[in-house]
Amino acid sequence: MARWEPGARERLVVAAVDLFTEQGYDATTVAQIAERAGVTKSTFFRHFPDKRELLVAKQEILCRLLAEGVAEAPEGASPLAAVAAGLERASSVMGPVNRELASRLKGAVAASTELQERDALKSLSLAAAMTGALVARGVPDPTAALAGELGVLAFKRGYAAWSEGDRDAEDELAGYTLAALDELRAASASLG
């Protein structure tokens, strides 16, 4: 079993998603995930505190990138324009592996209450990252919170459309998340 092979973190995520899909989240052990990924259990625990955290492996990175994108939006940008900058920045870390795993991951989450709860917490973290960055730009709290929530919804809708699209296409997630944000902006304007 290769202990220091490159890409262990990614292999662990792929192995976990495959096993969760094949036998269910509850029936899958850390030992099985490590074995499937070709690493030791100790390597697993160097990367993740538990198997639940595998499915939100990039949450901290996404939060940071969303906040950075919002913070670095041009001065005078509207709250939703700043959110768009955050979505664009965060979308840059999602590549072909994410697209490939999306439908299996969706199935694993749908089949496990524990994973559904973890996914909901992830959404709260993403919204909080954007809201905090908007407040730091001087956006009033209620407006920042609404824009942050719309950003999360746009990210989820864009990710779903992107992951269900042509897996051989080289289109990037950013186009999908920005289109979803535009749709949500138009929909919210019609609420009157």
XYZ file of N, CA and C in Angstrom:
576
model
N 0.845 -1.171 0.000
C 0.000 0.000 0.000
C 0.892 1.236 0.000
N 0.796 2.058 -1.026
C 1.647 3.231 -1.146
C 1.220 4.292 -0.136
N 2.175 4.706 0.675
C 1.837 5.618 1.760
C 1.824 7.074 1.324
N 2.727 7.477 0.458
C 2.868 8.888 0.115
C 2.596 9.163 -1.351
N 1.774 8.388 -1.996
C 1.451 8.644 -3.391
C 0.746 9.982 -3.526
N 1.032 10.698 -4.611
C 0.348 11.978 -4.807
C -1.134 11.764 -5.074
N -1.908 12.760 -4.723
C -3.341 12.708 -4.997
C -4.127 11.855 -4.022
N -3.566 11.556 -2.855
C -4.261 10.689 -1.892
C -5.602 11.289 -1.486
N -5.642 12.582 -1.261
C -6.884 13.245 -0.832
C -7.983 13.049 -1.875
N -7.653 13.276 -3.120
C -8.632 13.122 -4.198
C -9.060 11.667 -4.351
N -8.104 10.744 -4.231
C -8.442 9.323 -4.332
C -9.362 8.897 -3.191
N -9.146 9.449 -2.010
C -10.015 9.135 -0.879
C -11.443 9.613 -1.138
N -11.589 10.801 -1.696
C -12.927 11.322 -1.992
C -13.620 10.443 -3.028
N -12.912 10.098 -4.096
C -13.493 9.260 -5.145
C -13.877 7.894 -4.579
N -12.979 7.296 -3.793
C -13.269 5.979 -3.198
C -14.488 6.049 -2.294
N -14.581 7.091 -1.496
C -15.719 7.226 -0.584
C -17.025 7.365 -1.352
N -17.041 8.230 -2.351
C -18.264 8.417 -3.131
C -18.668 7.108 -3.797
N -17.704 6.395 -4.350
C -18.008 5.102 -4.984
C -18.600 4.123 -3.967
N -17.973 4.018 -2.808
C -18.467 3.085 -1.787
C -19.816 3.516 -1.227
N -20.005 4.803 -1.006
C -21.299 5.287 -0.523
C -22.393 4.936 -1.524
N -22.071 5.038 -2.811
C -23.039 4.728 -3.857
C -23.315 3.228 -3.915
N -22.277 2.431 -3.796
C -22.413 0.975 -3.906
C -23.113 0.345 -2.709
N -22.750 0.769 -1.484
C -23.240 0.052 -0.308
C -23.888 0.952 0.731
N -23.960 2.240 0.471
C -24.576 3.166 1.409
C -23.568 3.773 2.359
N -23.886 4.953 2.830
C -22.997 5.691 3.730
C -22.775 4.937 5.044
N -23.850 4.499 5.677
C -23.736 3.854 6.985
C -22.944 2.554 6.941
N -23.021 1.815 5.851
C -22.332 0.526 5.743
C -20.862 0.670 5.351
N -20.435 1.872 4.999
C -19.060 2.101 4.553
C -18.179 2.505 5.728
N -17.027 1.841 5.839
C -16.089 2.150 6.926
C -14.893 2.936 6.395
N -14.212 3.600 7.304
C -12.990 4.319 6.955
C -11.960 3.341 6.390
N -11.870 2.152 6.972
C -10.912 1.148 6.490
C -11.197 0.782 5.038
N -12.461 0.634 4.689
C -12.815 0.307 3.301
C -12.450 1.445 2.358
N -12.699 2.668 2.789
C -12.370 3.827 1.957
C -10.867 3.889 1.723
N -10.098 3.738 2.798
C -8.640 3.784 2.678
C -8.125 2.679 1.763
N -8.658 1.475 1.951
C -8.227 0.350 1.107
C -8.531 0.621 -0.369
N -9.739 1.087 -0.650
C -10.124 1.369 -2.045
C -9.237 2.454 -2.647
N -8.831 3.433 -1.838
C -7.984 4.527 -2.317
C -6.510 4.143 -2.387
N -6.174 2.997 -1.814
C -4.787 2.547 -1.845
C -3.901 3.269 -0.844
N -4.485 3.642 0.309
C -3.714 4.311 1.360
C -4.012 3.627 2.692
N -3.272 4.035 3.710
C -3.498 3.492 5.048
C -4.585 4.293 5.769
N -5.110 3.709 6.853
C -6.095 4.442 7.658
C -5.478 5.709 8.234
N -4.221 5.642 8.606
C -3.585 6.840 9.174
C -3.485 7.949 8.119
N -3.292 7.569 6.863
C -3.290 8.572 5.790
C -4.675 9.190 5.660
N -5.701 8.357 5.757
C -7.065 8.886 5.732
C -7.219 9.970 6.798
N -6.819 9.645 8.031
C -7.026 10.576 9.144
C -6.103 11.788 9.087
N -5.040 11.745 8.313
C -4.232 12.942 8.089
C -4.993 13.946 7.222
N -5.880 13.429 6.378
C -6.626 14.295 5.462
C -8.015 14.669 5.974
N -8.664 13.772 6.718
C -10.053 13.986 7.130
C -10.261 13.511 8.565
N -11.043 14.244 9.357
C -11.300 13.793 10.724
C -12.260 12.602 10.795
N -13.159 12.479 9.807
C -14.086 11.356 9.756
C -14.633 11.227 8.338
N -15.394 10.170 8.088
C -15.860 9.917 6.719
C -16.872 10.953 6.247
N -17.597 11.558 7.163
C -18.586 12.564 6.806
C -17.921 13.784 6.157
N -16.730 14.111 6.612
C -16.036 15.301 6.124
C -15.495 15.143 4.699
N -15.453 13.922 4.205
C -15.003 13.698 2.831
C -15.839 14.460 1.814
N -17.120 14.565 2.081
C -18.023 15.146 1.100
C -18.038 16.667 1.118
N -17.376 17.256 2.066
C -17.267 18.715 2.095
C -15.791 19.105 2.123
N -14.993 18.309 1.439
C -13.543 18.448 1.491
C -13.055 19.833 1.104
N -13.728 20.490 0.209
C -13.247 21.798 -0.250
C -14.041 22.957 0.329
N -14.812 22.702 1.371
C -15.660 23.745 1.936
C -14.851 24.966 2.389
N -13.764 24.751 3.116
C -12.969 25.869 3.603
C -12.393 26.662 2.441
N -11.956 25.946 1.422
C -11.402 26.618 0.244
C -12.490 27.422 -0.460
N -13.678 26.827 -0.625
C -14.775 27.549 -1.269
C -15.145 28.794 -0.476
N -15.247 28.674 0.833
C -15.572 29.835 1.665
C -14.536 30.940 1.496
N -13.279 30.567 1.539
C -12.206 31.556 1.387
C -12.263 32.232 0.024
N -12.442 31.418 -1.034
C -12.478 31.987 -2.382
C -13.710 32.869 -2.601
N -14.847 32.462 -2.065
C -16.048 33.298 -2.171
C -15.804 34.646 -1.498
N -15.274 34.608 -0.282
C -15.022 35.849 0.466
C -13.982 36.718 -0.240
N -12.915 36.107 -0.750
C -11.892 36.878 -1.465
C -12.456 37.533 -2.720
N -13.252 36.764 -3.465
C -13.851 37.317 -4.677
C -14.752 38.493 -4.379
N -15.563 38.369 -3.332
C -16.446 39.465 -2.925
C -15.604 40.670 -2.498
N -14.601 40.431 -1.675
C -13.762 41.513 -1.159
C -13.012 42.248 -2.277
N -12.606 41.520 -3.288
C -11.800 42.112 -4.354
C -12.620 42.614 -5.534
N -13.947 42.566 -5.428
C -14.802 43.117 -6.484
C -14.507 44.613 -6.597
N -14.688 45.176 -7.777
C -14.395 46.609 -7.946
C -15.161 47.477 -6.951
N -14.524 48.544 -6.536
C -15.174 49.490 -5.628
C -16.448 50.012 -6.285
N -17.494 50.085 -5.519
C -18.759 50.566 -6.059
C -19.613 49.475 -6.696
N -19.101 48.244 -6.726
C -19.884 47.139 -7.288
C -21.108 46.913 -6.412
N -22.222 46.579 -7.025
C -23.424 46.267 -6.259
C -23.180 44.995 -5.450
N -24.008 44.745 -4.434
C -23.831 43.506 -3.664
C -23.876 42.249 -4.542
N -24.804 42.200 -5.510
C -24.867 41.007 -6.359
C -23.702 40.941 -7.342
N -23.177 42.078 -7.760
C -21.981 42.063 -8.620
C -20.784 41.540 -7.828
N -20.706 41.911 -6.548
C -19.635 41.400 -5.696
C -19.798 39.896 -5.476
N -21.038 39.450 -5.275
C -21.305 38.016 -5.138
C -20.901 37.290 -6.419
N -21.190 37.885 -7.561
C -20.799 37.276 -8.841
C -19.286 37.101 -8.908
N -18.552 38.087 -8.423
C -17.084 37.969 -8.400
C -16.659 36.818 -7.494
N -17.354 36.651 -6.372
C -17.058 35.532 -5.481
C -17.371 34.195 -6.114
N -18.508 34.127 -6.790
C -18.890 32.879 -7.468
C -17.876 32.516 -8.548
N -17.439 33.518 -9.270
C -16.460 33.266 -10.337
C -15.161 32.717 -9.749
N -14.704 33.330 -8.655
C -13.463 32.880 -8.016
C -13.618 31.467 -7.476
N -14.701 31.179 -6.773
C -14.902 29.857 -6.173
C -15.089 28.772 -7.232
N -15.723 29.114 -8.321
C -15.961 28.136 -9.388
C -14.665 27.650 -10.016
N -13.615 28.438 -9.866
C -12.341 28.084 -10.497
C -11.717 26.818 -9.924
N -12.098 26.405 -8.707
C -11.503 25.195 -8.121
C -12.263 23.926 -8.481
N -13.361 24.069 -9.172
C -14.173 22.907 -9.527
C -13.811 22.460 -10.938
N -13.321 21.235 -11.042
C -12.872 20.736 -12.335
C -13.574 19.465 -12.751
N -12.992 18.756 -13.705
C -13.607 17.548 -14.253
C -13.927 16.474 -13.216
N -13.094 16.319 -12.195
C -13.362 15.302 -11.165
C -14.658 15.644 -10.431
N -14.840 16.934 -10.110
C -16.071 17.356 -9.431
C -17.285 17.073 -10.312
N -17.140 17.340 -11.578
C -18.249 17.130 -12.510
C -18.585 15.646 -12.617
N -17.554 14.832 -12.645
C -17.728 13.386 -12.764
C -18.410 12.797 -11.535
N -18.060 13.284 -10.362
C -18.582 12.720 -9.115
C -19.948 13.273 -8.715
N -20.386 14.347 -9.327
C -21.568 15.081 -8.864
C -22.822 14.224 -8.728
N -23.160 13.434 -9.725
C -24.416 12.675 -9.642
C -24.328 11.584 -8.579
N -23.173 10.952 -8.443
C -23.013 9.928 -7.403
C -23.054 10.561 -6.017
N -22.440 11.716 -5.899
C -22.443 12.428 -4.635
C -23.861 12.844 -4.258
N -24.610 13.329 -5.223
C -25.999 13.723 -4.989
C -26.812 12.532 -4.468
N -26.606 11.363 -5.059
C -27.304 10.152 -4.621
C -26.913 9.753 -3.214
N -25.628 9.846 -2.888
C -25.160 9.489 -1.542
C -25.757 10.429 -0.501
N -25.805 11.713 -0.805
C -26.373 12.681 0.128
C -27.866 12.436 0.301
N -28.570 12.171 -0.799
C -30.020 11.939 -0.736
C -30.356 10.712 0.113
N -29.447 9.749 0.171
C -29.712 8.504 0.887
C -29.310 8.546 2.363
N -28.737 9.650 2.830
C -28.247 9.697 4.210
C -28.669 10.991 4.900
N -29.399 10.861 5.988
C -29.811 12.032 6.765
C -28.598 12.775 7.306
N -27.600 12.027 7.752
C -26.387 12.648 8.293
C -25.694 13.498 7.238
N -25.612 12.993 6.010
C -24.974 13.761 4.940
C -25.831 14.949 4.513
N -27.139 14.816 4.578
C -28.020 15.945 4.275
C -27.804 17.069 5.278
N -27.657 16.704 6.546
C -27.389 17.704 7.580
C -26.050 18.388 7.336
N -25.043 17.609 6.972
C -23.709 18.173 6.719
C -23.743 19.090 5.508
N -24.512 18.723 4.489
C -24.644 19.551 3.297
C -25.330 20.875 3.639
N -26.334 20.832 4.506
C -27.018 22.058 4.930
C -26.064 22.974 5.691
N -25.215 22.403 6.537
C -24.227 23.202 7.255
C -23.224 23.834 6.294
N -22.881 23.102 5.248
C -21.975 23.650 4.241
C -22.604 24.880 3.596
N -23.870 24.800 3.254
C -24.559 25.938 2.641
C -24.541 27.148 3.567
N -24.765 26.913 4.853
C -24.727 28.011 5.822
C -23.345 28.657 5.871
N -22.306 27.847 5.808
C -20.937 28.373 5.828
C -20.636 29.209 4.596
N -21.082 28.740 3.444
C -20.845 29.487 2.206
C -21.571 30.827 2.247
N -22.820 30.814 2.701
C -23.588 32.059 2.808
C -22.930 33.007 3.806
N -22.483 32.486 4.926
C -21.837 33.321 5.937
C -20.559 33.953 5.404
N -19.805 33.213 4.598
C -18.575 33.758 4.029
C -18.873 34.951 3.125
N -19.884 34.811 2.269
C -20.229 35.921 1.375
C -20.849 37.077 2.148
N -21.718 36.773 3.104
C -22.361 37.818 3.901
C -21.317 38.625 4.664
N -20.393 37.942 5.301
C -19.333 38.625 6.046
C -18.480 39.518 5.164
N -18.143 39.033 3.982
C -17.335 39.838 3.056
C -18.115 41.053 2.565
N -19.409 40.896 2.352
C -20.239 42.026 1.930
C -20.372 43.065 3.042
N -20.581 42.619 4.276
C -20.668 43.539 5.412
C -19.356 44.311 5.550
N -18.238 43.616 5.354
C -16.932 44.279 5.420
C -16.780 45.346 4.334
N -17.522 45.205 3.235
C -17.505 46.211 2.164
C -18.449 47.376 2.473
N -19.184 47.279 3.581
C -20.102 48.341 3.945
C -21.544 48.104 3.537
N -21.851 46.900 3.083
C -23.229 46.569 2.703
C -24.018 46.332 3.990
N -25.205 46.940 4.126
C -26.016 46.707 5.333
C -26.315 45.215 5.516
N -26.392 44.791 6.776
C -26.537 43.379 7.104
C -27.691 42.677 6.388
N -28.933 43.200 6.393
C -30.013 42.465 5.715
C -29.754 42.290 4.213
N -29.213 43.310 3.580
C -28.905 43.232 2.145
C -27.783 42.226 1.911
N -26.768 42.268 2.775
C -25.641 41.336 2.650
C -26.104 39.898 2.840
N -26.977 39.669 3.819
C -27.478 38.317 4.075
C -28.282 37.802 2.893
N -29.143 38.649 2.343
C -29.938 38.239 1.184
C -29.041 37.936 -0.016
N -28.069 38.808 -0.265
C -27.152 38.590 -1.392
C -26.339 37.312 -1.187
N -25.905 37.053 0.060
C -25.159 35.826 0.347
C -25.993 34.577 0.108
N -27.250 34.614 0.544
C -28.148 33.472 0.319
C -28.416 33.268 -1.172
N -28.609 34.361 -1.905
C -28.795 34.234 -3.357
C -27.538 33.652 -4.007
N -26.377 34.016 -3.480
C -25.126 33.468 -4.001
C -25.038 31.962 -3.821
N -25.435 31.482 -2.649
C -25.423 30.033 -2.397
C -26.407 29.336 -3.318
N -27.599 29.887 -3.446
C -28.598 29.292 -4.327
C -28.099 29.264 -5.773
N -27.455 30.351 -6.204
C -26.904 30.395 -7.563
C -25.800 29.350 -7.733
N -24.948 29.201 -6.711
C -23.880 28.215 -6.787
C -24.462 26.812 -6.914
N -25.472 26.507 -6.100
C -26.089 25.172 -6.136
C -26.784 24.916 -7.473
N -27.547 25.892 -7.940
C -28.263 25.728 -9.210
C -27.276 25.621 -10.376
N -26.258 26.458 -10.362
C -25.254 26.409 -11.418
C -24.483 25.103 -11.404
N -24.114 24.640 -10.210
C -23.386 23.378 -10.078
C -24.229 22.219 -10.587
N -25.518 22.225 -10.250
C -26.402 21.145 -10.712
C -26.494 21.140 -12.235
N -26.680 22.292 -12.841
C -26.782 22.363 -14.306
C -25.462 21.957 -14.962
N -24.356 22.418 -14.412
C -23.031 22.095 -14.961
C -22.760 20.597 -14.854
N -23.055 20.023 -13.692
C -22.748 18.607 -13.488
C -23.656 17.691 -14.300
N -24.841 18.158 -14.640
C -25.747 17.356 -15.459
C -25.497 17.542 -16.950
N -24.627 18.478 -17.304
C -24.316 18.742 -18.710
C -23.357 17.717 -19.292
N -22.885 18.008 -20.469
C -21.971 17.133 -21.198
C -20.638 17.025 -20.456
N -20.337 15.828 -19.958
C -19.103 15.638 -19.192
C -17.841 15.778 -20.035
N -17.984 15.667 -21.335
C -16.818 15.818 -22.204
C -16.589 17.273 -22.610
N -17.567 18.123 -22.347
C -17.432 19.535 -22.689
C -16.396 20.190 -21.789
N -15.758 21.209 -22.279
C -14.742 21.896 -21.499
C -15.265 23.204 -20.917
N -16.591 23.352 -20.868
C -17.159 24.566 -20.292
C -16.905 24.584 -18.791
N -16.784 25.780 -18.248
C -16.442 25.919 -16.844
C -17.671 26.220 -16.001
N -17.587 25.884 -14.744
C -18.676 26.075 -13.805
C -19.080 27.538 -13.684
N -18.139 28.461 -13.775
C -18.442 29.882 -13.572
C -19.579 30.359 -14.466
N -19.590 29.957 -15.711
C -20.658 30.372 -16.617
C -22.030 29.942 -16.119
N -22.102 28.785 -15.531
C -23.357 28.259 -15.010
C -23.794 28.990 -13.730
N -22.843 29.242 -12.839
C -23.214 29.918 -11.594
C -23.613 31.365 -11.859
N -22.925 32.019 -12.779
C -23.275 33.408 -13.098
C -24.627 33.489 -13.805
N -24.916 32.528 -14.675
C -26.228 32.489 -15.332
C -27.327 32.249 -14.304
N -27.076 31.369 -13.340
C -28.057 31.105 -12.285
C -28.280 32.358 -11.440
N -27.212 33.103 -11.151
C -27.362 34.334 -10.386
C -28.200 35.355 -11.154
N -27.974 35.458 -12.453
C -28.785 36.362 -13.279
C -30.259 35.962 -13.256
N -30.529 34.670 -13.344
C -31.917 34.183 -13.282
C -32.560 34.520 -11.942
N -31.811 34.345 -10.870
C -32.328 34.641 -9.537
C -32.552 36.138 -9.348
N -31.658 36.948 -9.906
C -31.816 38.395 -9.829
C -33.117 38.801 -10.527
N -33.359 38.251 -11.696
C -34.593 38.562 -12.437
C -35.815 38.059 -11.682
N -35.711 36.869 -11.110
C -36.840 36.316 -10.368
C -37.151 37.160 -9.140
N -36.109 37.624 -8.437
C -36.357 38.422 -7.233
C -36.947 39.791 -7.582
N -36.606 40.324 -8.743
C -37.196 41.598 -9.178
C -38.696 41.461 -9.429
N -39.125 40.258 -9.812
C -40.548 40.045 -10.105
C -41.390 39.791 -8.843
N -40.719 39.708 -7.685
C -41.448 39.449 -6.440
C -42.262 40.664 -5.994
N -41.825 41.842 -6.469
C -42.538 43.076 -6.241
C -42.701 43.459 -4.870
